[in-house]
């Protein structure tokens, strides 16, 4: 199983980025996809996620109204659209897959089955 995250970069505050997650080696439509981020000295934290059929999308409070998750099951891809970026959004962003549980989504990193390799997002002030 591979989850390849891409699209990170260095941007100024207020800018937008779109992260992509390309999946292979799994039946993508069976998995909820979540995005987490990690900054130095902090634990990996949940950002947002989408159920396998896109029926439910959920976000952590600090990104609500600014970030949007989506997926394309035909292309085995998931996306994180990040708008109005802030310096505190800086970190390594990971896509993650989970199929267990009622909807598959989990805010807990220890419940994730598969992780991508991460993509760096840096927001300057």
C-alpha atoms as an extended CHARMM CRD file, in Angstrom:
* protein
*
       125  EXT
         1         1  UNK       CA              0.0000000000        0.0000000000        0.0000000000  PROA      1               0.0000000000
         2         2  UNK       CA              1.2670000000        3.4500000000       -0.9270000000  PROA      2               0.0000000000
         3         3  UNK       CA             -0.1320000000        6.8530000000       -0.1640000000  PROA      3               0.0000000000
         4         4  UNK       CA              1.8130000000        9.5880000000       -1.9080000000  PROA      4               0.0000000000
         5         5  UNK       CA              1.1600000000       13.0900000000       -0.6320000000  PROA      5               0.0000000000
         6         6  UNK       CA              2.2510000000       16.0610000000       -2.7100000000  PROA      6               0.0000000000
         7         7  UNK       CA              1.5590000000       19.7300000000       -3.2640000000  PROA      7               0.0000000000
         8         8  UNK       CA              3.2580000000       21.2730000000       -0.2690000000  PROA      8               0.0000000000
         9         9  UNK       CA              5.4830000000       24.2990000000       -0.4860000000  PROA      9               0.0000000000
        10        10  UNK       CA              6.4480000000       27.6820000000        0.8850000000  PROA      10              0.0000000000
        11        11  UNK       CA              3.7470000000       30.3380000000        0.7210000000  PROA      11              0.0000000000
        12        12  UNK       CA              2.8980000000       33.6150000000        2.3810000000  PROA      12              0.0000000000
        13        13  UNK       CA              0.1370000000       34.0160000000        4.9090000000  PROA      13              0.0000000000
        14        14  UNK       CA             -3.2390000000       34.2870000000        3.2230000000  PROA      14              0.0000000000
        15        15  UNK       CA             -2.2560000000       32.1300000000        0.2750000000  PROA      15              0.0000000000
        16        16  UNK       CA             -3.7390000000       28.7940000000       -0.7920000000  PROA      16              0.0000000000
        17        17  UNK       CA             -2.3290000000       25.3520000000       -1.4440000000  PROA      17              0.0000000000
        18        18  UNK       CA             -3.9000000000       22.1560000000       -2.6610000000  PROA      18              0.0000000000
        19        19  UNK       CA             -2.4510000000       18.9310000000       -1.3680000000  PROA      19              0.0000000000
        20        20  UNK       CA             -2.9770000000       15.6930000000       -3.2420000000  PROA      20              0.0000000000
        21        21  UNK       CA             -2.8180000000       12.1080000000       -2.0450000000  PROA      21              0.0000000000
        22        22  UNK       CA             -2.3810000000        9.3730000000       -4.6250000000  PROA      22              0.0000000000
        23        23  UNK       CA             -3.2320000000        5.8800000000       -3.3860000000  PROA      23              0.0000000000
        24        24  UNK       CA             -2.2100000000        2.5060000000       -4.7290000000  PROA      24              0.0000000000
        25        25  UNK       CA             -2.2010000000       -1.0680000000       -3.5160000000  PROA      25              0.0000000000
        26        26  UNK       CA             -5.5630000000       -0.8770000000       -1.7870000000  PROA      26              0.0000000000
        27        27  UNK       CA             -9.2140000000       -0.7140000000       -2.7350000000  PROA      27              0.0000000000
        28        28  UNK       CA             -9.3750000000        3.0310000000       -2.3270000000  PROA      28              0.0000000000
        29        29  UNK       CA            -13.1560000000        3.2430000000       -2.1670000000  PROA      29              0.0000000000
        30        30  UNK       CA            -13.1590000000        1.0460000000        0.9680000000  PROA      30              0.0000000000
        31        31  UNK       CA            -11.1190000000        3.5410000000        2.9780000000  PROA      31              0.0000000000
        32        32  UNK       CA            -11.8510000000        6.7880000000        4.7160000000  PROA      32              0.0000000000
        33        33  UNK       CA             -9.0850000000        9.3040000000        4.0790000000  PROA      33              0.0000000000
        34        34  UNK       CA             -7.8250000000       11.6520000000        6.7400000000  PROA      34              0.0000000000
        35        35  UNK       CA             -5.2540000000       14.4070000000        6.7520000000  PROA      35              0.0000000000
        36        36  UNK       CA             -2.9860000000       14.9540000000        9.7390000000  PROA      36              0.0000000000
        37        37  UNK       CA             -0.1830000000       17.3950000000       10.3290000000  PROA      37              0.0000000000
        38        38  UNK       CA              2.8440000000       17.4680000000       12.5670000000  PROA      38              0.0000000000
        39        39  UNK       CA              5.0750000000       20.2700000000       13.7260000000  PROA      39              0.0000000000
        40        40  UNK       CA              8.3590000000       19.9310000000       15.6310000000  PROA      40              0.0000000000
        41        41  UNK       CA              7.7790000000       19.0540000000       19.2470000000  PROA      41              0.0000000000
        42        42  UNK       CA              4.1010000000       18.3010000000       18.8000000000  PROA      42              0.0000000000
        43        43  UNK       CA              2.1730000000       15.1280000000       18.2610000000  PROA      43              0.0000000000
        44        44  UNK       CA              0.6150000000       14.4190000000       14.9140000000  PROA      44              0.0000000000
        45        45  UNK       CA             -2.8200000000       16.0610000000       14.8760000000  PROA      45              0.0000000000
        46        46  UNK       CA             -5.9630000000       15.4980000000       12.8800000000  PROA      46              0.0000000000
        47        47  UNK       CA             -6.8340000000       18.1690000000       10.3250000000  PROA      47              0.0000000000
        48        48  UNK       CA             -9.7870000000       16.7940000000        8.3890000000  PROA      48              0.0000000000
        49        49  UNK       CA            -11.1470000000       13.7120000000        6.7330000000  PROA      49              0.0000000000
        50        50  UNK       CA            -13.6790000000       12.2700000000        4.3460000000  PROA      50              0.0000000000
        51        51  UNK       CA            -15.5490000000        8.9760000000        4.4530000000  PROA      51              0.0000000000
        52        52  UNK       CA            -15.1580000000        6.4360000000        1.6720000000  PROA      52              0.0000000000
        53        53  UNK       CA            -18.2320000000        7.6750000000       -0.2220000000  PROA      53              0.0000000000
        54        54  UNK       CA            -17.6730000000       11.3690000000        0.5650000000  PROA      54              0.0000000000
        55        55  UNK       CA            -20.8810000000       11.3170000000        2.5780000000  PROA      55              0.0000000000
        56        56  UNK       CA            -19.2490000000       12.7760000000        5.6610000000  PROA      56              0.0000000000
        57        57  UNK       CA            -16.4900000000       15.3610000000        5.8610000000  PROA      57              0.0000000000
        58        58  UNK       CA            -15.1740000000       16.4930000000        9.1700000000  PROA      58              0.0000000000
        59        59  UNK       CA            -12.6050000000       19.0720000000       10.2310000000  PROA      59              0.0000000000
        60        60  UNK       CA            -10.7140000000       20.1090000000       13.2710000000  PROA      60              0.0000000000
        61        61  UNK       CA            -11.8860000000       23.4550000000       14.6130000000  PROA      61              0.0000000000
        62        62  UNK       CA             -8.7030000000       25.3080000000       13.7250000000  PROA      62              0.0000000000
        63        63  UNK       CA             -9.2360000000       24.7280000000        9.9780000000  PROA      63              0.0000000000
        64        64  UNK       CA            -13.0040000000       24.9100000000        9.7010000000  PROA      64              0.0000000000
        65        65  UNK       CA            -14.0620000000       27.3090000000        6.9770000000  PROA      65              0.0000000000
        66        66  UNK       CA            -10.5550000000       27.4540000000        5.5240000000  PROA      66              0.0000000000
        67        67  UNK       CA             -9.7190000000       23.8800000000        4.5140000000  PROA      67              0.0000000000
        68        68  UNK       CA            -11.7500000000       21.4760000000        2.4400000000  PROA      68              0.0000000000
        69        69  UNK       CA            -11.2420000000       17.7410000000        1.9140000000  PROA      69              0.0000000000
        70        70  UNK       CA            -12.3850000000       15.8780000000       -1.1620000000  PROA      70              0.0000000000
        71        71  UNK       CA            -11.7010000000       12.6710000000       -3.0270000000  PROA      71              0.0000000000
        72        72  UNK       CA            -12.0460000000       11.1000000000       -6.4430000000  PROA      72              0.0000000000
        73        73  UNK       CA            -12.5390000000        7.3600000000       -6.1000000000  PROA      73              0.0000000000
        74        74  UNK       CA            -12.2620000000        6.8290000000       -9.8530000000  PROA      74              0.0000000000
        75        75  UNK       CA             -8.7190000000        8.2240000000       -9.7550000000  PROA      75              0.0000000000
        76        76  UNK       CA             -7.7310000000        6.8750000000       -6.3170000000  PROA      76              0.0000000000
        77        77  UNK       CA             -6.9690000000       10.4130000000       -5.2220000000  PROA      77              0.0000000000
        78        78  UNK       CA             -7.7750000000       12.5860000000       -2.2280000000  PROA      78              0.0000000000
        79        79  UNK       CA             -7.2500000000       16.3020000000       -1.8130000000  PROA      79              0.0000000000
        80        80  UNK       CA             -6.8850000000       18.9200000000        0.8650000000  PROA      80              0.0000000000
        81        81  UNK       CA             -7.6470000000       22.4350000000       -0.3260000000  PROA      81              0.0000000000
        82        82  UNK       CA             -6.1030000000       24.9050000000        2.1030000000  PROA      82              0.0000000000
        83        83  UNK       CA             -7.1550000000       28.5470000000        1.9070000000  PROA      83              0.0000000000
        84        84  UNK       CA             -6.2930000000       31.5820000000        4.0200000000  PROA      84              0.0000000000
        85        85  UNK       CA             -3.1770000000       29.8710000000        5.2770000000  PROA      85              0.0000000000
        86        86  UNK       CA             -1.6480000000       31.0540000000        8.5300000000  PROA      86              0.0000000000
        87        87  UNK       CA              1.9020000000       30.6790000000        9.8580000000  PROA      87              0.0000000000
        88        88  UNK       CA              0.5700000000       28.2630000000       12.4840000000  PROA      88              0.0000000000
        89        89  UNK       CA             -0.5160000000       25.9380000000        9.6600000000  PROA      89              0.0000000000
        90        90  UNK       CA              3.1490000000       25.2150000000        9.0070000000  PROA      90              0.0000000000
        91        91  UNK       CA              4.0160000000       21.5560000000        9.3200000000  PROA      91              0.0000000000
        92        92  UNK       CA              4.3440000000       18.2440000000        7.5580000000  PROA      92              0.0000000000
        93        93  UNK       CA              0.9890000000       17.1050000000        6.2300000000  PROA      93              0.0000000000
        94        94  UNK       CA              0.1590000000       13.4370000000        5.9460000000  PROA      94              0.0000000000
        95        95  UNK       CA             -2.6740000000       11.6300000000        4.2530000000  PROA      95              0.0000000000
        96        96  UNK       CA             -3.8870000000        8.4960000000        5.9730000000  PROA      96              0.0000000000
        97        97  UNK       CA             -6.2860000000        5.6540000000        5.2650000000  PROA      97              0.0000000000
        98        98  UNK       CA             -8.5120000000        3.6290000000        7.5290000000  PROA      98              0.0000000000
        99        99  UNK       CA            -11.2480000000        1.1360000000        6.7310000000  PROA      99              0.0000000000
       100       100  UNK       CA            -12.2390000000       -0.0690000000       10.2000000000  PROA      100             0.0000000000
       101       101  UNK       CA            -14.9660000000        1.3970000000       12.3550000000  PROA      101             0.0000000000
       102       102  UNK       CA            -18.4210000000        2.5650000000       11.3600000000  PROA      102             0.0000000000
       103       103  UNK       CA            -17.3120000000        5.2690000000        8.9280000000  PROA      103             0.0000000000
       104       104  UNK       CA            -13.5670000000        4.7030000000        8.9500000000  PROA      104             0.0000000000
       105       105  UNK       CA            -12.7650000000        8.2440000000       10.0320000000  PROA      105             0.0000000000
       106       106  UNK       CA            -10.7610000000        8.7250000000       13.1780000000  PROA      106             0.0000000000
       107       107  UNK       CA             -9.0520000000       11.6880000000       14.7920000000  PROA      107             0.0000000000
       108       108  UNK       CA             -6.6320000000        9.2980000000       16.4970000000  PROA      108             0.0000000000
       109       109  UNK       CA             -3.3160000000        8.7020000000       14.7940000000  PROA      109             0.0000000000
       110       110  UNK       CA             -2.9910000000        5.3240000000       16.5090000000  PROA      110             0.0000000000
       111       111  UNK       CA             -6.1140000000        4.0930000000       14.7270000000  PROA      111             0.0000000000
       112       112  UNK       CA             -4.7960000000        4.7890000000       11.2390000000  PROA      112             0.0000000000
       113       113  UNK       CA             -3.9460000000        1.7640000000        9.1110000000  PROA      113             0.0000000000
       114       114  UNK       CA             -1.8490000000        3.3500000000        6.3780000000  PROA      114             0.0000000000
       115       115  UNK       CA              0.1790000000        6.5530000000        6.2600000000  PROA      115             0.0000000000
       116       116  UNK       CA              1.5760000000        8.5770000000        3.4030000000  PROA      116             0.0000000000
       117       117  UNK       CA              5.0840000000        9.9650000000        3.5480000000  PROA      117             0.0000000000
       118       118  UNK       CA              4.1320000000       13.5800000000        4.2360000000  PROA      118             0.0000000000
       119       119  UNK       CA              4.5630000000       16.8540000000        2.4010000000  PROA      119             0.0000000000
       120       120  UNK       CA              6.0030000000       20.0180000000        3.9570000000  PROA      120             0.0000000000
       121       121  UNK       CA              3.8640000000       23.1330000000        4.1500000000  PROA      121             0.0000000000
       122       122  UNK       CA              5.5390000000       26.3340000000        5.2760000000  PROA      122             0.0000000000
       123       123  UNK       CA              3.5910000000       29.5420000000        5.6930000000  PROA      123             0.0000000000
       124       124  UNK       CA              5.5600000000       32.7240000000        6.2040000000  PROA      124             0.0000000000
       125       125  UNK       CA              4.1680000000       35.7980000000        7.9210000000  PROA      125             0.0000000000
